[in-house]
Coordinates of C-alpha atoms in Angstrom, one line a residue:
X1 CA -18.6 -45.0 57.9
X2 CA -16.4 -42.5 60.1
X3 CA -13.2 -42.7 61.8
X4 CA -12.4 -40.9 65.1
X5 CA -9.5 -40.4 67.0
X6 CA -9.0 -38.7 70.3
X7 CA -6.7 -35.8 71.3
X8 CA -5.4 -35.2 75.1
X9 CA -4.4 -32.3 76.1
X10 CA -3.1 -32.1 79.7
X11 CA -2.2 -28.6 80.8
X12 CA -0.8 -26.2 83.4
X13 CA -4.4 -26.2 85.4
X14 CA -6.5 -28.9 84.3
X15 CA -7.1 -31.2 81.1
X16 CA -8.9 -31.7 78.6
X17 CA -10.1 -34.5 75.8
X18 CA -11.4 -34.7 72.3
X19 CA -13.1 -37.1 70.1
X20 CA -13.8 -36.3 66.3
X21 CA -13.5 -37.5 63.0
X22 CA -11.3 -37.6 60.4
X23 CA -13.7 -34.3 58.6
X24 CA -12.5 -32.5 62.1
X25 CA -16.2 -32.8 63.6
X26 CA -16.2 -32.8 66.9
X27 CA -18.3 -35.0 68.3
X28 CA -17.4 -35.1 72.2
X29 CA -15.2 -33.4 75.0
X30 CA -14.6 -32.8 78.6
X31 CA -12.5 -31.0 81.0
X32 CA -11.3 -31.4 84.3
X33 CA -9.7 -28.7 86.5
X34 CA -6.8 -30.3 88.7
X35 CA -6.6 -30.0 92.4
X36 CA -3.5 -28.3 93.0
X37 CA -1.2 -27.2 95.4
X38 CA -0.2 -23.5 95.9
X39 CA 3.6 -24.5 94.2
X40 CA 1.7 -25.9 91.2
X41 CA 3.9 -23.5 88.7
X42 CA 6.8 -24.7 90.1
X43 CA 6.1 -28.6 90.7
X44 CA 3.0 -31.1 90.1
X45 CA 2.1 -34.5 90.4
X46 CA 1.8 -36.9 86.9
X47 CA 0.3 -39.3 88.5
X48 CA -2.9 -36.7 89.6
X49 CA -2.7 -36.0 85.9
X50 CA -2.9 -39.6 84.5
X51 CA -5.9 -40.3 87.1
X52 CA -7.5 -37.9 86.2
X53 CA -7.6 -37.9 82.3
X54 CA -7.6 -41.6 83.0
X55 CA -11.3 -40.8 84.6
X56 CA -12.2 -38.3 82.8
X57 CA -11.8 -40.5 79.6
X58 CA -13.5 -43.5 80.7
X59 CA -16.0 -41.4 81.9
X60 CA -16.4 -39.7 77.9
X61 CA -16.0 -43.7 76.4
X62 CA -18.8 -44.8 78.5
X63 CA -21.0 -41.7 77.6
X64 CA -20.4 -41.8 74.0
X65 CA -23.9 -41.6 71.6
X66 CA -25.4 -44.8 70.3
X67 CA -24.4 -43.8 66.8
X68 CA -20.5 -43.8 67.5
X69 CA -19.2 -47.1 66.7
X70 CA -16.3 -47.8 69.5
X71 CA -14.6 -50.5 67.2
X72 CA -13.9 -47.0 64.8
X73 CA -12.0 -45.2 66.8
X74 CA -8.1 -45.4 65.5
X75 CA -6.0 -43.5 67.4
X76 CA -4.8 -41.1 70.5
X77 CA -2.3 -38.2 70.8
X78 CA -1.3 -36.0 73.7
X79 CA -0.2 -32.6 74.1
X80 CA 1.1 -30.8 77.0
X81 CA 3.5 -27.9 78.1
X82 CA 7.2 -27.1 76.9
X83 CA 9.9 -27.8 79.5
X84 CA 8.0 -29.6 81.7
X85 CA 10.5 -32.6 82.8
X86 CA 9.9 -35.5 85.0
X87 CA 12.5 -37.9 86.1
X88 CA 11.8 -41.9 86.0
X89 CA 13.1 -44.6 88.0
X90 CA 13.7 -48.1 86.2
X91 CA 10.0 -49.3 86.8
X92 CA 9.1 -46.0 85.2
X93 CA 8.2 -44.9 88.2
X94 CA 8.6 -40.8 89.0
X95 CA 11.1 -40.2 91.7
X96 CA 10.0 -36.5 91.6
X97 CA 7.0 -34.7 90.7
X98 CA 7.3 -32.5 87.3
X99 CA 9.3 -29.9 87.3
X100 CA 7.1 -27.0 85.6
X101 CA 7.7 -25.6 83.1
X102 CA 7.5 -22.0 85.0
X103 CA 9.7 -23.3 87.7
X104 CA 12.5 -20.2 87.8
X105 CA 15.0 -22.4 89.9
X106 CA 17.0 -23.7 87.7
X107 CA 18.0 -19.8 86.4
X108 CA 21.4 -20.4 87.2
X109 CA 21.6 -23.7 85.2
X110 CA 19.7 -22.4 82.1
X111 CA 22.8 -19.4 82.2
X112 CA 25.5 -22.3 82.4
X113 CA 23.9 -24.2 80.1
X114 CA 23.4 -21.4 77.1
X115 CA 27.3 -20.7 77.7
X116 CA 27.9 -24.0 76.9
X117 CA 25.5 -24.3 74.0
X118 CA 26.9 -20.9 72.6
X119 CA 30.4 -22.8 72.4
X120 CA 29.0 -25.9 70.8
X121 CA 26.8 -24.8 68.8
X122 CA 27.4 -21.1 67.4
X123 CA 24.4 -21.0 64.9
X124 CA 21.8 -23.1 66.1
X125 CA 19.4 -22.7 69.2
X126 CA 21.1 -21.6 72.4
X127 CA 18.0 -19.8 73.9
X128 CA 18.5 -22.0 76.7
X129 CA 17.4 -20.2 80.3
X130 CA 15.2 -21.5 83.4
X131 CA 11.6 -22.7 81.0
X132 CA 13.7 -25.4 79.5
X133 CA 13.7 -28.9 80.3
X134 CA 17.6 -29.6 80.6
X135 CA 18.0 -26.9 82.6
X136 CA 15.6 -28.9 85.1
X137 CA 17.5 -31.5 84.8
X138 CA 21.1 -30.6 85.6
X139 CA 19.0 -28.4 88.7
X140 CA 17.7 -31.4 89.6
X141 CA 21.0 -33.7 89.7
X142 CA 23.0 -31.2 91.1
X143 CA 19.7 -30.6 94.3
X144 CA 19.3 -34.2 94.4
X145 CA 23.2 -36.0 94.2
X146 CA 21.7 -38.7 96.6
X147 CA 18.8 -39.7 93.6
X148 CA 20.8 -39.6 90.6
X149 CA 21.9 -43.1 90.9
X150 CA 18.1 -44.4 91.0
X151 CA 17.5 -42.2 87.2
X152 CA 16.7 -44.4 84.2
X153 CA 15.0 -41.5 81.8
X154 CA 14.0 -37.9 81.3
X155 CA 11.0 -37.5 79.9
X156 CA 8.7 -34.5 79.1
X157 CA 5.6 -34.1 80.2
X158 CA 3.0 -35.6 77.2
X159 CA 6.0 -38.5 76.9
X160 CA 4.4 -39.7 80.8
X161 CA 0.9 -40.0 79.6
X162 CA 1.7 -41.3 76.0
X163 CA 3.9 -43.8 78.5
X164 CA 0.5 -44.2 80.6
X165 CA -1.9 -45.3 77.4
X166 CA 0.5 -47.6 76.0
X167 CA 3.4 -48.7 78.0
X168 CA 6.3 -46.8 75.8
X169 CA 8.3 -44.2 77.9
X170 CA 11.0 -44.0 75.9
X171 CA 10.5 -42.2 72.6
X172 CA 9.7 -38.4 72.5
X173 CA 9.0 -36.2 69.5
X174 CA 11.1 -32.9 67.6
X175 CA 8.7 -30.3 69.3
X176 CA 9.3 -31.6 73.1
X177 CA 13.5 -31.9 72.7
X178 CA 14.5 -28.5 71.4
X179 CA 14.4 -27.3 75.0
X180 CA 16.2 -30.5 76.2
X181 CA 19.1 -29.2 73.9
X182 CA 18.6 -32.0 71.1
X183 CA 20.1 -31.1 67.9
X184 CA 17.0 -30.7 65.5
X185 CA 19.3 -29.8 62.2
X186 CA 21.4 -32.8 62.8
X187 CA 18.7 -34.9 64.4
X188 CA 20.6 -36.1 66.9
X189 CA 21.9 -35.5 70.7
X190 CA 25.0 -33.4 70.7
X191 CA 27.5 -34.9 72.6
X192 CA 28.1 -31.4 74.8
X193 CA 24.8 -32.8 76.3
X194 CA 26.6 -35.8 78.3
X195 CA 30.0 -34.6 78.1
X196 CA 29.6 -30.8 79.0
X197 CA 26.5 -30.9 81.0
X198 CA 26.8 -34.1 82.6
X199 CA 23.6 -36.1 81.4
X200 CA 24.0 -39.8 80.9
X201 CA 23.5 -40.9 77.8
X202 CA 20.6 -43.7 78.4
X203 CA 18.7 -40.8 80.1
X204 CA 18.2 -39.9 76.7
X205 CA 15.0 -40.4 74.5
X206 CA 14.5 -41.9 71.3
X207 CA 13.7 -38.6 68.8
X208 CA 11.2 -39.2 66.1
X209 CA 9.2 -37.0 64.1
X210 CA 5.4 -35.5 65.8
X211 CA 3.0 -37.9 64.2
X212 CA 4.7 -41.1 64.8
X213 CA 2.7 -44.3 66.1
X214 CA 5.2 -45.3 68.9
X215 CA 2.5 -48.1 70.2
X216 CA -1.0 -49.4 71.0
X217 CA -3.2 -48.8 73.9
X218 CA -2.5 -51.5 76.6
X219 CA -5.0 -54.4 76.3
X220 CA -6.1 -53.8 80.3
X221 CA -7.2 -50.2 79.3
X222 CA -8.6 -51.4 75.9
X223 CA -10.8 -53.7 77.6
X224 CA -12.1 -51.3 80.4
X225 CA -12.6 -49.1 78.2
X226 CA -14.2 -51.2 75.7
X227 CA -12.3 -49.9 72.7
X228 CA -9.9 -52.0 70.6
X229 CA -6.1 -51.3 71.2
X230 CA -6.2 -48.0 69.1
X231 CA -3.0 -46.6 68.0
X232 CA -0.9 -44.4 70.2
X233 CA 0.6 -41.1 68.7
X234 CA 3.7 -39.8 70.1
X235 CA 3.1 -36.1 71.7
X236 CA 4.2 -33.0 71.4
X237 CA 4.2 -29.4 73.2
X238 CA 0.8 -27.5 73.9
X239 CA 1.7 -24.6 71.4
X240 CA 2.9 -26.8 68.4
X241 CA -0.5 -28.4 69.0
X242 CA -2.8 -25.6 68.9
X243 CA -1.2 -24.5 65.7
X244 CA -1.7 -27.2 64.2
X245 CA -5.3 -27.1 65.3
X246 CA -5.3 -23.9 63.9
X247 CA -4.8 -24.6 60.4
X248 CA -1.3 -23.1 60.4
X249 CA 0.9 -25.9 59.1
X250 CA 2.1 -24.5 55.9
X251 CA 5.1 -22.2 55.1
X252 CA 3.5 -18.4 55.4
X253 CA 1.2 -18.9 58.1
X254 CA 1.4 -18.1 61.8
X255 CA -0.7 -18.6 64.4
X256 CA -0.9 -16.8 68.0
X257 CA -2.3 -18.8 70.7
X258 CA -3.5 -17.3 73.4
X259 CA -4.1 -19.0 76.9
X260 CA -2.6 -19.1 80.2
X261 CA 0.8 -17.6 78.0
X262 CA 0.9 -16.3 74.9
X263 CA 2.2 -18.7 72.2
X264 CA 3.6 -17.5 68.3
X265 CA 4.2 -20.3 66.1
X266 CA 4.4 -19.9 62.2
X267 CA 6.4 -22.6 59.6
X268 CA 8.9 -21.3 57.3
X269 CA 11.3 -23.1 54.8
X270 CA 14.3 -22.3 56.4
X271 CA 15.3 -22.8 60.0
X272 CA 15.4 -19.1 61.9
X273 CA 17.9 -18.4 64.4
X274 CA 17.4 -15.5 67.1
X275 CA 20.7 -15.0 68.0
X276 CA 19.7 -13.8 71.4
X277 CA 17.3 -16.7 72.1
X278 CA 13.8 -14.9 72.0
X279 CA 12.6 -16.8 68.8
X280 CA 13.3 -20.7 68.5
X281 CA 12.2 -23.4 65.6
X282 CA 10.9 -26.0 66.1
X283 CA 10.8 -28.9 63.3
X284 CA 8.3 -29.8 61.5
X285 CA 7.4 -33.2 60.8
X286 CA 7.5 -32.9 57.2
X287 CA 11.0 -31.1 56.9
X288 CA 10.1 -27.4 57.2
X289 CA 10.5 -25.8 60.6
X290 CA 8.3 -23.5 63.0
X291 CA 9.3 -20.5 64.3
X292 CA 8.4 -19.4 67.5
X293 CA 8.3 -18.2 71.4
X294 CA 6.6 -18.7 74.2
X295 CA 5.3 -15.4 76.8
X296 CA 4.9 -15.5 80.3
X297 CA 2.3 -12.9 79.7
X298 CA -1.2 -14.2 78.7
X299 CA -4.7 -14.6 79.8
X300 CA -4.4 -16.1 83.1
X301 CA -4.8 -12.5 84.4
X302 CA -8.7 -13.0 83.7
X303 CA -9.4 -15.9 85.2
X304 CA -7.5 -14.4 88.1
X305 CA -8.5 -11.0 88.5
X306 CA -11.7 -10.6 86.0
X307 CA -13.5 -13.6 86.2
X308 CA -16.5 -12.0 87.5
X309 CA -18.9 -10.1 85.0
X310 CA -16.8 -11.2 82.2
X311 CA -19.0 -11.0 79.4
X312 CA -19.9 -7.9 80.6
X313 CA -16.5 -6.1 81.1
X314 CA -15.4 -7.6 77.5
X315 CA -19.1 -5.6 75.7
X316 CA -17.9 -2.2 78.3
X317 CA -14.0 -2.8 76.6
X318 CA -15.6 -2.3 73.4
X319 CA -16.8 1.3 74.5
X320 CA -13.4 2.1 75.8
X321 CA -10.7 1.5 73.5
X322 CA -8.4 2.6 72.2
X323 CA -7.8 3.3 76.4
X324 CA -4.5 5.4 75.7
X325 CA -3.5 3.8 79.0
X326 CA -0.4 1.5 79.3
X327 CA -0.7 -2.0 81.2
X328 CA 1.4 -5.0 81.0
X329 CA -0.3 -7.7 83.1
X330 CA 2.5 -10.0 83.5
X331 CA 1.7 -11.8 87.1
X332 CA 4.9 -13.3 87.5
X333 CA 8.1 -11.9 87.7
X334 CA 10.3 -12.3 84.5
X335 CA 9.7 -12.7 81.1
X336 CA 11.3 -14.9 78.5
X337 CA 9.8 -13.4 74.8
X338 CA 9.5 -11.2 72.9
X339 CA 11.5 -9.9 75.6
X340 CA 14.1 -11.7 77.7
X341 CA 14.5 -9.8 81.1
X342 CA 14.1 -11.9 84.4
X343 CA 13.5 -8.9 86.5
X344 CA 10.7 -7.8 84.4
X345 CA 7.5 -7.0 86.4
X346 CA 3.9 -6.0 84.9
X347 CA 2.7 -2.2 85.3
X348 CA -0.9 -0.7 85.1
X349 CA -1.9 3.0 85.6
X350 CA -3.4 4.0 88.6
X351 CA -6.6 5.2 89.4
X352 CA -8.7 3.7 86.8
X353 CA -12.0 2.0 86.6
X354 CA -12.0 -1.7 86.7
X355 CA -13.4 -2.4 83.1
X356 CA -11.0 0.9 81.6
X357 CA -8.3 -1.5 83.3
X358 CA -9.2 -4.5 82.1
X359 CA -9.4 -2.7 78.4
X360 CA -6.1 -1.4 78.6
X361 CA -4.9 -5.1 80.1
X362 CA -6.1 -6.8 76.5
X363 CA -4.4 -3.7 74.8
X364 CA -1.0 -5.0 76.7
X365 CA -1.1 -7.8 75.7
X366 CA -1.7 -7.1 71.7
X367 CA 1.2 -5.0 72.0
X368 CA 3.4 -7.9 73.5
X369 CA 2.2 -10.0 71.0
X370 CA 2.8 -7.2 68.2
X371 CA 6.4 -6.9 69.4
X372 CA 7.0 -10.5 69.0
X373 CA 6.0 -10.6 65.2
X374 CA 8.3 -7.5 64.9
X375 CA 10.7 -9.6 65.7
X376 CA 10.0 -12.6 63.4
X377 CA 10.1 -10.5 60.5
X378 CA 13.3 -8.8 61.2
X379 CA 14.9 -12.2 61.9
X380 CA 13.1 -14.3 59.1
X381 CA 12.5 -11.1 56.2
X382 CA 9.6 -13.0 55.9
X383 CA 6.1 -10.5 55.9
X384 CA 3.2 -11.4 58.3
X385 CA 0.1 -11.3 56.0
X386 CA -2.3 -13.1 58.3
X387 CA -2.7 -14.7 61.7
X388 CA -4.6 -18.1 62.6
X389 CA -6.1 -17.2 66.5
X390 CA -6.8 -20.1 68.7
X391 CA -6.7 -20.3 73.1
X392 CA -9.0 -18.7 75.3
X393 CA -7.9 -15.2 74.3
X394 CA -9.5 -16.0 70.6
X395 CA -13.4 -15.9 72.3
X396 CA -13.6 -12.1 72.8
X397 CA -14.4 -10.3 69.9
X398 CA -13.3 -7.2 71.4
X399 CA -9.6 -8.5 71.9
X400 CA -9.6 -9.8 68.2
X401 CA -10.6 -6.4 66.9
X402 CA -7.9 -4.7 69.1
X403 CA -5.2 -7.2 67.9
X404 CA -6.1 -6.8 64.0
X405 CA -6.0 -3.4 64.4
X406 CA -2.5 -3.3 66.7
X407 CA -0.9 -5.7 64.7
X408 CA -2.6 -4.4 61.5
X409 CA -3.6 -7.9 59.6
X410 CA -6.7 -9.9 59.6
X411 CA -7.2 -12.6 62.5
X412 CA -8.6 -15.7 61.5
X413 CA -10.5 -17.3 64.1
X414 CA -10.3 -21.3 64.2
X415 CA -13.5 -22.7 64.5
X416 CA -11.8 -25.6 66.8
X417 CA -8.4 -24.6 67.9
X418 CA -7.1 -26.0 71.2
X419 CA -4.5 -28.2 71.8
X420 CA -7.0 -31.1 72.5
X421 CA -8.1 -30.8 68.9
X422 CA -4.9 -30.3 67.5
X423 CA -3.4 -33.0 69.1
X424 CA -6.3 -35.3 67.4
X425 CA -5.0 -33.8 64.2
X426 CA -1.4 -35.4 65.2
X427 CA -3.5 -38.7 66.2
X428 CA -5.1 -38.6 62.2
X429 CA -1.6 -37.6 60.3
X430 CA -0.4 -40.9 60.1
X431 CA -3.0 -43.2 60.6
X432 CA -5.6 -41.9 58.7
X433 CA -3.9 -39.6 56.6
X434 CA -0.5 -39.1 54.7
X435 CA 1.0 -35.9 56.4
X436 CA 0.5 -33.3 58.9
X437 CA -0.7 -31.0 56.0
X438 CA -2.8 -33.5 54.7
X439 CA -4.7 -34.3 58.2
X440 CA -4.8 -30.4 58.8
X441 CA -6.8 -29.6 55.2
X442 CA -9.3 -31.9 55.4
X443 CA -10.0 -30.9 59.5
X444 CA -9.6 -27.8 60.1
X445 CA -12.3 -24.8 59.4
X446 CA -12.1 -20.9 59.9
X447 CA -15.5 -19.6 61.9
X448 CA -14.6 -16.2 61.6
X449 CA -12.1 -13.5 60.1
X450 CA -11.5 -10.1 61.9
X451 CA -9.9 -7.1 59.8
X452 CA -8.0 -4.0 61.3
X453 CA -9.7 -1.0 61.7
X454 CA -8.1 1.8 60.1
X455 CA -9.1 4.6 63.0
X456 CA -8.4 2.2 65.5
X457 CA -4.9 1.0 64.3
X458 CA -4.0 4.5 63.6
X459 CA -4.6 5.1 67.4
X460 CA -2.4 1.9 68.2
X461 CA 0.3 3.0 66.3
X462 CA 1.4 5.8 68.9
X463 CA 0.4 3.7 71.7
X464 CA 2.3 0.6 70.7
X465 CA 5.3 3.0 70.7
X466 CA 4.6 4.8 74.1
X467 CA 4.2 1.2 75.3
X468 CA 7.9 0.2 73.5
X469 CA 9.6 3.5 75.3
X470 CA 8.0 2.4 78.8
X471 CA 10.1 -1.3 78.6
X472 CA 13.3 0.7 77.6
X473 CA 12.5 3.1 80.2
X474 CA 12.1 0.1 82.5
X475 CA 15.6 -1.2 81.1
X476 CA 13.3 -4.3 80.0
X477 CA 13.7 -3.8 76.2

């Protein structure tokens, strides 16, 4: 007899769902690519997302194997990006489409915002700027006066389609609220939220820990699906979910995620404060808290520029490095960590070959993600001994080598890390099992470690601080 649950994860281009078992197995999946618009880092439609993972899962039900018993399937959980806010009219209804996560308008907001925070809240997070959710939503009342009398809720993005499967808009989890300026030491909303900002206070969601069963699935989709009214999971943010996926849920172990940005999350004891808002903590559902950012820089830059010949640019990569070249292929303007600097703009040499480009690109990238854990271990004292790898980025073995050797650790490769997967993980923590950790032990597997190499990291040493001295040059650092 097995149990399965399924894990949603609906993300800045497409989607993409997850059945397995409660051993981790994963037994089915699909994706879907979502028809957008050119302004889709700035605004997108929920309801295109909930038809199409709607479809997309009825279409994965209906193809399931003979040998998967329907009536075993438990649960759901959904992940989806940081900051992403959507506005909801008293039917639950958007009156707007969700505002992005990578939406820069509400700059001026986020700075009013983090002034305010500052004054409140001296020691806790204030890393408040344009990625975070209740800076969308003061930009939004103060765009839209005419609209604000129709609001009933905020709600983040996985909050719509845990909404969606089972009728229940109004509870969120710890991960999705730190950038909606809930107090996550307290557990509660600080009052400079209504009375500073100018948020009503029944716009405000319920706050309950990642992992909690906030409702069932609504009998009309149980019974087009032909599934019983499995349990639904409250969600939580894309990069909280992949680490989880990863295996990194206990204090001491980190995980970098990279996909269309480059996500660091680790879990520590103690809460860690960045005074200057790079590094935030999120909390974990079983007391302890997890550290982290979020990049603007990533690996969309492949599917963007290099998706042709792929494979094999990534084999002619591994003849090239280390490139002693400096790139930084940031495609949008600003970043947000381990750097803040809003007029920050990517570089790359000129005059080189394509795949000597694309080499010195994945170096770039390394060393953003080498000064971020710089920064974690001046802020926490803690020592980085190991890191858990999952997104898209984790696939080349030629980018795994250069990061072990940049960041001079071994790289642990998840055998199924994606925020799908981790967000079944969330679905089995409380249903199936006791705790996160518990859920995480018996489903998660490593399918491959990479060490440093000691020539290579040698090398990277006097690059990674060329590559330091060209962001202070820059006045970025």
């Amino acid at each position: 007899m097995s149990t399965y649950f399924f894990g949603l994860d609906v993300g800045t281009q497409g989607a993409r769902v997850v059945l397995v078992d409660e051993k981790g197995e994963l037994l089915a999946s699909d994706s879907r690519k979502f028809q957008l618009g050119d302004k889709f880092r700035e605004e997108q439609s929920p309801l295109l997302w909930w038809n199409d993972c709607k479809e997309m899962l009825s279409k994965l039900i209906q193809e399931l194997p003979d040998n998967i018993d329907k009536k075993d399937i438990l649960a759901i959980s959904v992940t989806s990006t940081s900051g992403t806010v959507i506005p909801l009219d008293n039917q639950n209804q958007p009156l707007h489409s969700a505002i992005m996560y990578s939406d820069p308008r509400s700059a001026e907001q986020g700075k009013r915002i983090k002034a305010i925070a500052e004054r409140n809240v001296p020691h806790g997070y204030t890393g408040f700027n344009a990625s975070s959710g209740i800076s969308k939503m003061l930009w939004y009342i103060e765009t839209y006066p005419e609209k604000v009398q129709d609001i009933a809720q905020w709600i983040h993005a996985s909050d719509f389609l845990v909404g969606k499967l089972c009728g229940n808009y109004q509870v969120t989890d710890y991960t999705n609220v730190l950038k909606s300026a809930y107090d996550l030491e307290k557990l509660e909303w600080p009052t400079f939220v209504t009375e500073e900002i100018g948020l009503k206070g029944e716009w405000l969601q319920e706050v309950v820990p990642s992992g909690t069963v906030v409702g069932s699935l609504l009998p009309a989709l149980a019974e087009e699906w032909g599934i019983p009214e499995i349990k639904v999971v409250v969600g939580m943010t894309d990069g909280c979910a992949t680490q989880m996926a990863s295996g990194a849920v206990k204090p001491g172990t980190w995980n970098s995620t990279i996909g269309t940005t480059l996500v660091i999350k680790g879990v520590t004891k103690n809460n860690v404060v960045d005074p200057l808002g790079r590094l935030y903590s999120h909390r974990h559902p079983e007391g302890y808290w997890m550290p982290g950012g979020a990049s603007n820089t990533g690996a969309d830059w492949i599917s963007l520029q290099f998706a042709e010949g792929l494979e094999e640019l990534n084999q002619e990569a591994s003849h090239l490095i280390p490139t002693n070249e400096l790139a930084w292929p940031l495609l949008q303007e600003g970043e947000r960590y381990p750097i803040m600097a809003s007029h920050a703009k990517g570089f790359a040499p000129d005059n080189i070959s394509r795949e000597k480009l694309f080499a010195a690109n994945l170096e770039g990238v390394a060393f953003i993600e080498k000064l971020a854990y710089d920064i974690i271990e001046e802020l926490s004292g803690e020592k980085i001994d190991a890191v858990y790898s999952a997104g898209g980025g984790s696939n080349s073995d030629v980018w795994l080598k250069i990061r072990a050797s940049v960041l001079n650790v071994p790289i642990y490769k998840c055998k199924e890390a994606s925020g799908a997967f981790g967000a079944a993980i969330m679905a089995a923590s409380n249903t199936f099992y006791q705790t996160l950790t518990e859920a995480s032990e018996h489903m998660t597997a490593i399918e491959k470690m990479v060490d440093p190499d000691p020539q290579l990291h040698a090398s990277y040493q006097v690059q990674y601080k060329d590559f330091k001295n060209k962001l202070k040059d820059l006045n970025y650092l």
